[in-house]
């Protein structure tokens, strides 16, 4: 009787474990959002640098309410939504040998004040 109970418990454990594993597709993607291509990251970083946000974000604490930060954020958002971003994206896609895709619009999280 004990062997039968042990086998049944083991079988139920395996079934439950595999069902739980299938339910968790990609926890990192769910946590961090959609995957970006290398070219998308490179183009966004270039815009980030050019806008001045990189220099302002280097300190220990960032004053997101300061006029300088707000001006840099505005420049970033304008460039990120412009054809300049699309051109950078296509340039990096060509350099990286990636398939040229339609440019994605910035996420609300990227463009909103923090």
Coordinates of N, CA and C in Angstrom, one line a residue, residues 37-109:
X37 N 15.8 44.7 -30.3 CA 17.0 44.2 -31.1 C 18.2 45.0 -30.7
X38 N 19.4 44.6 -31.1 CA 20.6 45.3 -30.8 C 20.6 46.7 -31.4
X39 N 20.1 46.7 -32.7 CA 20.0 48.0 -33.4 C 19.1 49.0 -32.7
X40 N 18.0 48.5 -32.1 CA 17.0 49.4 -31.4 C 17.7 50.0 -30.1
X41 N 18.4 49.1 -29.4 CA 19.1 49.6 -28.2 C 20.2 50.6 -28.6
X42 N 21.0 50.3 -29.7 CA 22.1 51.2 -30.1 C 21.5 52.6 -30.5
X43 N 20.4 52.5 -31.3 CA 19.8 53.8 -31.8 C 19.3 54.6 -30.6
X44 N 18.6 53.9 -29.7 CA 18.1 54.6 -28.5 C 19.2 55.2 -27.7
X45 N 20.3 54.5 -27.5 CA 21.4 55.0 -26.7 C 22.0 56.2 -27.4
X46 N 22.1 56.2 -28.7 CA 22.7 57.3 -29.4 C 21.8 58.6 -29.2
X47 N 20.5 58.4 -29.3 CA 19.6 59.5 -29.1 C 19.7 60.0 -27.6
X48 N 19.8 59.1 -26.7 CA 19.9 59.4 -25.3 C 21.2 60.2 -25.0
X49 N 22.3 59.8 -25.6 CA 23.5 60.6 -25.5 C 23.4 62.0 -26.1
X50 N 22.9 62.1 -27.3 CA 22.8 63.3 -28.0 C 21.9 64.3 -27.3
X51 N 20.8 63.8 -26.6 CA 19.9 64.7 -25.9 C 20.5 65.3 -24.7
X52 N 21.6 64.7 -24.2 CA 22.2 65.2 -22.9 C 21.7 64.5 -21.7
X53 N 20.8 63.6 -21.8 CA 20.3 62.8 -20.7 C 21.4 62.0 -20.0
X54 N 22.3 61.4 -20.8 CA 23.3 60.6 -20.3 C 24.2 61.3 -19.3
X55 N 24.6 62.5 -19.7 CA 25.4 63.3 -18.8 C 24.7 63.7 -17.5
X56 N 23.4 64.0 -17.6 CA 22.6 64.4 -16.5 C 22.3 63.2 -15.5
X57 N 22.3 62.0 -16.1 CA 22.0 60.8 -15.3 C 23.2 60.2 -14.6
X58 N 24.4 60.8 -14.8 CA 25.6 60.2 -14.3 C 25.8 60.4 -12.8
X59 N 25.1 61.4 -12.2 CA 25.4 61.8 -10.8 C 24.7 60.7 -9.9
X60 N 25.0 60.9 -8.6 CA 24.5 60.0 -7.6 C 23.0 60.2 -7.5
X61 N 22.5 61.4 -7.5 CA 21.1 61.6 -7.5 C 20.7 62.5 -8.7
X62 N 19.6 62.2 -9.3 CA 19.2 62.9 -10.5 C 18.0 63.8 -10.2
X63 N 18.1 65.1 -10.5 CA 17.0 66.0 -10.3 C 16.1 66.0 -11.5
X64 N 15.1 65.2 -11.6 CA 14.3 65.1 -12.8 C 13.4 66.3 -13.0
X65 N 13.3 67.1 -12.0 CA 12.5 68.3 -12.1 C 13.2 69.5 -12.5
X66 N 14.6 69.5 -12.6 CA 15.4 70.6 -13.0 C 15.1 71.0 -14.4
X67 N 15.2 72.3 -14.7 CA 15.0 72.8 -16.1 C 15.9 72.1 -17.1
X68 N 17.2 71.9 -16.7 CA 18.1 71.2 -17.6 C 17.7 69.8 -18.0
X69 N 17.3 69.1 -16.9 CA 16.8 67.7 -17.2 C 15.6 67.7 -18.0
X70 N 14.6 68.6 -17.7 CA 13.4 68.6 -18.5 C 13.6 69.0 -20.0
X71 N 14.6 69.9 -20.2 CA 15.0 70.3 -21.6 C 15.6 69.1 -22.3
X72 N 16.5 68.3 -21.6 CA 17.1 67.2 -22.2 C 16.1 66.1 -22.5
X73 N 15.1 65.9 -21.6 CA 14.1 64.9 -21.8 C 13.2 65.3 -23.0
X74 N 12.9 66.5 -23.1 CA 12.2 67.0 -24.3 C 12.9 66.7 -25.6
X75 N 14.2 67.0 -25.6 CA 15.1 66.7 -26.8 C 15.1 65.3 -27.1
X76 N 15.2 64.4 -26.0 CA 15.2 63.0 -26.2 C 13.9 62.5 -26.9
X77 N 12.8 62.9 -26.3 CA 11.5 62.5 -26.8 C 11.3 63.0 -28.3
X78 N 11.7 64.2 -28.6 CA 11.5 64.7 -30.0 C 12.4 63.9 -30.9
X79 N 13.6 63.6 -30.5 CA 14.5 62.9 -31.4 C 14.1 61.4 -31.5
X80 N 13.6 60.9 -30.5 CA 13.2 59.5 -30.4 C 12.0 59.2 -31.4
X81 N 11.1 60.3 -31.5 CA 9.9 60.2 -32.4 C 10.2 60.7 -33.8
X82 N 11.4 61.1 -34.1 CA 11.7 61.7 -35.4 C 12.3 60.7 -36.4
X83 N 12.5 61.2 -37.6 CA 13.1 60.4 -38.6 C 14.6 60.1 -38.3
X84 N 15.2 61.0 -37.5 CA 16.6 60.7 -37.1 C 16.7 59.4 -36.4
X85 N 15.8 59.0 -35.6 CA 15.8 57.7 -34.9 C 15.7 56.6 -35.9
X86 N 14.8 56.8 -36.8 CA 14.5 55.7 -37.9 C 15.8 55.5 -38.7
X87 N 16.5 56.6 -39.1 CA 17.7 56.6 -39.8 C 18.8 55.9 -39.0
X88 N 18.9 56.2 -37.8 CA 19.9 55.6 -36.9 C 19.6 54.1 -36.8
X89 N 18.3 53.7 -36.6 CA 17.9 52.3 -36.5 C 18.3 51.5 -37.7
X90 N 18.0 52.1 -38.9 CA 18.3 51.4 -40.1 C 19.9 51.3 -40.3
X91 N 20.6 52.3 -39.9 CA 22.0 52.3 -40.0 C 22.6 51.2 -39.1
X92 N 22.1 51.1 -37.9 CA 22.6 50.1 -37.0 C 22.2 48.7 -37.4
X93 N 21.0 48.5 -38.0 CA 20.6 47.2 -38.5 C 21.5 46.8 -39.6
X94 N 21.8 47.7 -40.5 CA 22.7 47.3 -41.6 C 24.1 46.9 -41.1
X95 N 24.6 47.7 -40.1 CA 25.9 47.4 -39.5 C 25.9 46.0 -38.8
X96 N 24.8 45.7 -38.1 CA 24.7 44.5 -37.4 C 24.3 43.3 -38.2
X97 N 23.9 43.6 -39.5 CA 23.4 42.5 -40.3 C 22.0 42.0 -39.9
X98 N 21.3 42.9 -39.2 CA 19.9 42.5 -38.8 C 18.9 42.9 -39.9
X99 N 17.8 42.2 -39.8 CA 16.7 42.5 -40.7 C 16.1 43.9 -40.4
X100 N 16.0 44.7 -41.5 CA 15.4 46.0 -41.3 C 13.9 45.9 -41.0
X101 N 13.5 46.4 -39.9 CA 12.1 46.4 -39.4 C 11.6 47.8 -39.3
X102 N 10.3 47.8 -39.2 CA 9.6 49.1 -39.0 C 10.0 49.6 -37.6
X103 N 10.2 50.9 -37.6 CA 10.7 51.6 -36.3 C 9.5 51.5 -35.3
X104 N 9.9 51.2 -34.1 CA 8.9 51.1 -33.0 C 8.8 52.5 -32.4
X105 N 7.6 52.8 -32.0 CA 7.4 54.1 -31.2 C 7.9 53.9 -29.8
X106 N 8.3 54.9 -29.2 CA 8.8 54.8 -27.8 C 7.7 54.4 -26.8
X107 N 8.0 53.6 -25.8 CA 7.1 53.2 -24.8 C 6.7 54.4 -24.0
X108 N 5.5 54.3 -23.3 CA 5.1 55.4 -22.4 C 6.1 55.5 -21.3
X109 N 6.6 54.4 -20.8 CA 7.6 54.4 -19.7 C 8.9 55.2 -20.1

